[in-house]
XYZ file of C-alpha atoms in Angstrom:
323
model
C -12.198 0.263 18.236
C -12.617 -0.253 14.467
C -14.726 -2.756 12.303
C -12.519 -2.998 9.298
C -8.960 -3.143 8.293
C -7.668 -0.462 5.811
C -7.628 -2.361 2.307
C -3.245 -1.719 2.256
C -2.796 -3.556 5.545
C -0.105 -5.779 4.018
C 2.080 -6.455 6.445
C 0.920 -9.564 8.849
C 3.001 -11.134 12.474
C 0.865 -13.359 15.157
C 2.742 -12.479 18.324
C 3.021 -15.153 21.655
C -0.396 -14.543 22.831
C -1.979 -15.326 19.466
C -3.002 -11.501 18.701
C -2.543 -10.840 14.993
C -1.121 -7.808 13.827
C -1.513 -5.965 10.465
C 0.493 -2.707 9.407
C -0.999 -0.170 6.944
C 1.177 1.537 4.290
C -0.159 5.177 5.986
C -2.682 5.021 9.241
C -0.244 2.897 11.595
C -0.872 -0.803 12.879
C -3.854 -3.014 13.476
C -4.006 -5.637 16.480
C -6.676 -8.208 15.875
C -7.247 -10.904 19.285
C -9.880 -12.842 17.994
C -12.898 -10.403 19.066
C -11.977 -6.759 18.563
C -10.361 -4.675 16.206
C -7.721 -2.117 17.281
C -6.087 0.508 15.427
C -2.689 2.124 16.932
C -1.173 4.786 15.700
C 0.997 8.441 16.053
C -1.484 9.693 18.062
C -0.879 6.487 20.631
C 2.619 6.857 20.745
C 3.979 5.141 17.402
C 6.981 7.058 15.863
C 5.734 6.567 12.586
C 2.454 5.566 11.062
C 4.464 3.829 8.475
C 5.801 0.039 9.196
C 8.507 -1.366 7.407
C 8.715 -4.870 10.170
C 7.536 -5.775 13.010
C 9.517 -8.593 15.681
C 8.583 -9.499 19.469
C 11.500 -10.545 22.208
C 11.678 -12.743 24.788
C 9.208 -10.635 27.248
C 6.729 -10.401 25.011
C 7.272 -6.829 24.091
C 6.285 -5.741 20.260
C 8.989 -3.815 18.496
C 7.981 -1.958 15.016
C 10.719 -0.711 12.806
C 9.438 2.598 11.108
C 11.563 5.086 9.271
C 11.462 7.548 11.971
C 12.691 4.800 14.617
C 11.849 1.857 16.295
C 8.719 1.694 18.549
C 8.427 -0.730 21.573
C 5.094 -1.984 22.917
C 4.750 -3.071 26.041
C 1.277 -3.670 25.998
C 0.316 -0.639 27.323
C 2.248 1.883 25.897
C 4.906 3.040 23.291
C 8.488 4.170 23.497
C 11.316 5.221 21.029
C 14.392 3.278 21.616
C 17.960 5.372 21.387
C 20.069 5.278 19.155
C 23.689 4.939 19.934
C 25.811 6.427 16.443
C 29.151 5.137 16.887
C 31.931 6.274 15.457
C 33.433 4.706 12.005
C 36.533 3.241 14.238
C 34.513 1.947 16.730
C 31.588 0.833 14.280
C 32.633 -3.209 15.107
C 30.292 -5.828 14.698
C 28.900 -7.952 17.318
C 25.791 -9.734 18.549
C 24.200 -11.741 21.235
C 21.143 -13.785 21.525
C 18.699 -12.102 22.179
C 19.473 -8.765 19.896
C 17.013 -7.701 17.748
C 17.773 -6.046 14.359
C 16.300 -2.912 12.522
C 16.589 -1.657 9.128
C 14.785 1.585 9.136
C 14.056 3.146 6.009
C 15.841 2.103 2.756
C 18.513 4.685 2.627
C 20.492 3.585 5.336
C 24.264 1.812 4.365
C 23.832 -1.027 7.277
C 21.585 -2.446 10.402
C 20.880 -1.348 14.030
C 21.441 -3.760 16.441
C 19.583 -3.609 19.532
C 21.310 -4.982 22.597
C 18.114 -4.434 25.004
C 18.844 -0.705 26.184
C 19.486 0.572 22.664
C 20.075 0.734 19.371
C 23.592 0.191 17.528
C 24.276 1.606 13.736
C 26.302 -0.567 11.674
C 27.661 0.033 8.463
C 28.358 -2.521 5.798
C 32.251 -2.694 4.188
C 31.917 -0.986 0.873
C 32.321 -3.789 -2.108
C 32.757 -2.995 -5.979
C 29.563 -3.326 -7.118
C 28.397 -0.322 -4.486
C 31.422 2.089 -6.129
C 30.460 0.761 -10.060
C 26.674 2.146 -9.081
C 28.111 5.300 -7.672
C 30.200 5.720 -10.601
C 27.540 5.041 -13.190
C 24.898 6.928 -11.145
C 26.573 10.003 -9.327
C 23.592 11.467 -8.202
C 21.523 8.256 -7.529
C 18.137 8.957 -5.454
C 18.702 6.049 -3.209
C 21.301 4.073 -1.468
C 22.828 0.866 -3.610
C 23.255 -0.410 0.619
C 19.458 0.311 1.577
C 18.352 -2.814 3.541
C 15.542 -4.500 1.517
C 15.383 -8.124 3.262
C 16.510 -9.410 6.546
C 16.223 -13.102 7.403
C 17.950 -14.908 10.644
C 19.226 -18.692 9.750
C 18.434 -21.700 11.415
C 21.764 -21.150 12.627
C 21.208 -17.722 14.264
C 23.497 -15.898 11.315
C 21.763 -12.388 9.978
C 21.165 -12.317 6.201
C 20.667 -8.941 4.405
C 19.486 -8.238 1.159
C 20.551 -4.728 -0.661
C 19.076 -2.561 -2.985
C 21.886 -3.183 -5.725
C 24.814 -4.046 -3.637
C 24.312 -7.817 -3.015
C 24.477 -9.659 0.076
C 25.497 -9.624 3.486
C 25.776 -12.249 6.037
C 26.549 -11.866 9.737
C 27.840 -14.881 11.731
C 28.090 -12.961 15.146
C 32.264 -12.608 14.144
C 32.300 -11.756 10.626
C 30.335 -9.843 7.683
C 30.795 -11.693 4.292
C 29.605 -10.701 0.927
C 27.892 -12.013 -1.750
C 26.958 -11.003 -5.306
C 25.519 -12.384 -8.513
C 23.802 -10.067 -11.365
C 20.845 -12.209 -12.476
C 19.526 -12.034 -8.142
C 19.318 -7.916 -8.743
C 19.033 -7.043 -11.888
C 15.591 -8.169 -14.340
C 16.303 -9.455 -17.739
C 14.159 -6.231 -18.915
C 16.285 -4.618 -17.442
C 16.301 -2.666 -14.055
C 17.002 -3.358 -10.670
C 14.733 -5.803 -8.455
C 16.948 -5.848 -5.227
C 17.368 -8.726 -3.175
C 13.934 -8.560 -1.307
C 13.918 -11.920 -0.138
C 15.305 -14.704 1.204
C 14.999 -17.697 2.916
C 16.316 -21.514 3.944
C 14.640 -24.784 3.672
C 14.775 -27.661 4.960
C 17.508 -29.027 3.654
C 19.945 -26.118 4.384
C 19.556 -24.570 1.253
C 19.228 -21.366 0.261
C 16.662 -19.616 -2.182
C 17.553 -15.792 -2.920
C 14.607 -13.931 -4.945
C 14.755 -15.161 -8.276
C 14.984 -18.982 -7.405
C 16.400 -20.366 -10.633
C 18.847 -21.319 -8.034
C 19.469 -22.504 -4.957
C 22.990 -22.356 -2.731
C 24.431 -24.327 -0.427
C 26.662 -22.461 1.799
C 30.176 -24.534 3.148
C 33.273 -22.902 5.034
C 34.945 -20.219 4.576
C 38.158 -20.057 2.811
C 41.505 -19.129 4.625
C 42.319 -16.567 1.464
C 42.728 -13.082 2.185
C 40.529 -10.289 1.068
C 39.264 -7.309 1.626
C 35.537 -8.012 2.002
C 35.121 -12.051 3.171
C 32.978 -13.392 0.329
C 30.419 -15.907 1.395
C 31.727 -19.558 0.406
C 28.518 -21.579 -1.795
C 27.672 -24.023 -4.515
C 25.401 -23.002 -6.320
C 22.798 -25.511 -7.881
C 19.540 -25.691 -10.193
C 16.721 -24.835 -7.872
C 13.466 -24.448 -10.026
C 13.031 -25.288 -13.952
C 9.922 -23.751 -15.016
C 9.325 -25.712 -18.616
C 11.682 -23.800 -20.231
C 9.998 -20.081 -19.020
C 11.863 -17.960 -17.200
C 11.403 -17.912 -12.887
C 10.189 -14.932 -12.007
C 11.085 -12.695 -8.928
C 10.208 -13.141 -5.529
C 8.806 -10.898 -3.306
C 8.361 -12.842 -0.226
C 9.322 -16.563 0.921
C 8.444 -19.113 3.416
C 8.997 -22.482 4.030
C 5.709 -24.431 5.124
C 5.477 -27.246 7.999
C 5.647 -30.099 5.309
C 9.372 -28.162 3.501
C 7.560 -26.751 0.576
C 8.799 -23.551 -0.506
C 6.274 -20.564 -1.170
C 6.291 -17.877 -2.728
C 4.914 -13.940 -4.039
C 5.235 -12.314 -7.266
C 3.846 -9.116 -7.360
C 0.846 -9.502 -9.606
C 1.415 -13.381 -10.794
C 0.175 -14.797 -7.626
C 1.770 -17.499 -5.306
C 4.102 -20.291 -6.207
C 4.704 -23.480 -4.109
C 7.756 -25.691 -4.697
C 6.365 -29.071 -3.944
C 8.865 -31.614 -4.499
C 10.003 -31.545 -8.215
C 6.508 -29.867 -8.788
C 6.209 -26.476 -9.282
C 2.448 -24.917 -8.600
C 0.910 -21.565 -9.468
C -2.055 -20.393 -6.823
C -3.830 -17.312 -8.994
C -5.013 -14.868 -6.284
C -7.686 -13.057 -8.084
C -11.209 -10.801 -7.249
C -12.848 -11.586 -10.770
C -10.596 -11.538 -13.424
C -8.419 -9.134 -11.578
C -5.007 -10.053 -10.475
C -4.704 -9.050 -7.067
C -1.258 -7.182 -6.244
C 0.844 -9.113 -3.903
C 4.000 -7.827 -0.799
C 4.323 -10.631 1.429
C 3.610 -14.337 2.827
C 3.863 -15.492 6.285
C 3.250 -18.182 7.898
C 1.276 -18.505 12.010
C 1.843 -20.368 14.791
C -0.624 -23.262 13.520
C 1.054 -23.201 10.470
C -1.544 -21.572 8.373
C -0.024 -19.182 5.274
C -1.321 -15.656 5.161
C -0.942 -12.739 2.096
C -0.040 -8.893 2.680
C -1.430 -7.184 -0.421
C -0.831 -3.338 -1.806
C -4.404 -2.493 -1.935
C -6.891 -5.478 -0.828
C -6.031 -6.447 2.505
C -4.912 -9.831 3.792
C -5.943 -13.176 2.364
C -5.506 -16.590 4.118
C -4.771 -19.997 2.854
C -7.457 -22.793 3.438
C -5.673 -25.669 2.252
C -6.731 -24.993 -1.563
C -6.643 -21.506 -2.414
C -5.936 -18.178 -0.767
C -9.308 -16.618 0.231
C -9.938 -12.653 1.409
C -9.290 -12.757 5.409
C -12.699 -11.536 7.294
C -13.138 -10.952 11.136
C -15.557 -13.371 12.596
């Protein structure tokens, strides 16, 4: 047992039996239940001490998505699911239910599905804007497909977000594409990637950088080679005349507002028409932000690098202490 969390715990999921959980960048994953502090790691049975996601299914089992493989916890112990590499030809698309998906690392060109007994690769179709990065940057460090964001619809469809390749969207049938420059790439210049994304209440969708929102309707009966995802696209935030910044992380809260992390410009909440900055500071310093989340009761928690997790209390986001 432990008595505190290491300070770049900034990862946060409540599972079905109300036990928090809280990754660290290096020394594995923390289960809180109320009373006692655990700390799990290699040395338990984890693949990796590193934790990119974690996800629970329908049996309650915890599943952690590491770049050395996926861990499931049963509660008692860990295993390392398989992985099934299929072959390009027979590299089809499908899903069910109950799968669960996986990105693993960030150099990976698609998914893993896992259909309960194991795990699937997938690869993405290749687009244009993956061969113009190859061409410009032959011996590029990283993968323009790495996974950056996953998000499942209200609808069940699988949303991911690339490193500088756009979008892809699974419907359980078909993978279509998406792509707009000013949702990857920072008026400064560089790449941001599309690390987030989310749908509100409405059925609209915000994408990182939520100048705009998009509205997805049916697909067209035009041929081509990668299905492109059919939208409107409409003015989502107006920020007096600044520019939005980037997202990190999103959520929707229980009322519809939409929240969400900048790196080290706190939180912002769409309320309405009315757009409201939450500082999250220790003094005059601006704590560094990764991720939002929101519990079972509703309540809206923040993953930091390098300060652990803070929790809303209906005004501002204060530093999360065990009772």
């Amino acid at each position: 047992m432990v008595t505190e969390f290491d300070p770049k715990a900034n990862l946060i999921y409540q599972d079905e039996k109300n036990n928090y959980w809280f990754n660290s960048k290096e020394k594995g994953v923390y289960v809180y239940d109320g009373n006692r502090l655990l700390l799990l790691t290699m040395k338990d049975g984890l693949c990796s001490n590193v934790i990119l996601n974690m996800q629970e299914d329908k049996l309650g089992n915890i599943y952690f998505d590491t770049p050395e493989g996926v861990s499931k916890f049963d509660g008692q112990q860990f295993k390392k699911l398989k992985i099934i590499e299929d072959m390009p030809v027979n590299n089809k698309w499908k899903s069910e239910p109950d799968n669960l998906w996986f990105r693993m690392g960030w150099d990976k060109s698609g998914p893993y599905r896992f259909d309960g007994n194991n795990l699937h690769y997938l690869e993405f179709p290749k687009n244009k804007m993956g061969n113009e990065f190859y061409a410009i940057n032959p011996n590029a460090s990283y993968n323009p497909y790495g996974i950056y964001s996953m998000y499942k619809d209200k609808n069940g469809n699988i949303w991911f977000g690339t490193s500088n390749a756009g979008i892809y969207r699974f419907d359980g049938e078909k993978v279509n594409w998406m792509y707009e420059k000013q949702l990857t790439e920072t008026p400064g210049g560089g790449s941001f990637g599309i690390r987030s994304i989310v749908e509100d209440n409405d059925g609209y969708f915000w994408i990182c950088n939520s100048s705009f929102k998009y509205k997805v309707l049916p697909d067209t009966n035009e041929n081509f080679e990668i299905n492109p995802i059919n939208y409107k696209r409409e003015i989502g935030i107006e920020n007096k005349g600044k520019s939005v910044p980037y997202f990190l992380s999103m959520v929707t809260d229980n009322k519809g507002d939409l929240w969400m992390t900048t790196y080290d410009n706190g939180v912002w909440r769409k309320k309405g028409e009315e757009l409201i900055q939450y500082p999250v500071k220790e003094g005059v310093r601006s704590i560094l932000l990764s991720f939002i989340y929101k519990d079972k009761k509703g309540v809206l928690w923040l993953g930091t690098q390098t300060d652990g997790s803070y929790k809303f209390n209906g005004d501002t986001f204060v530093k999360f202490k065990m009772n």
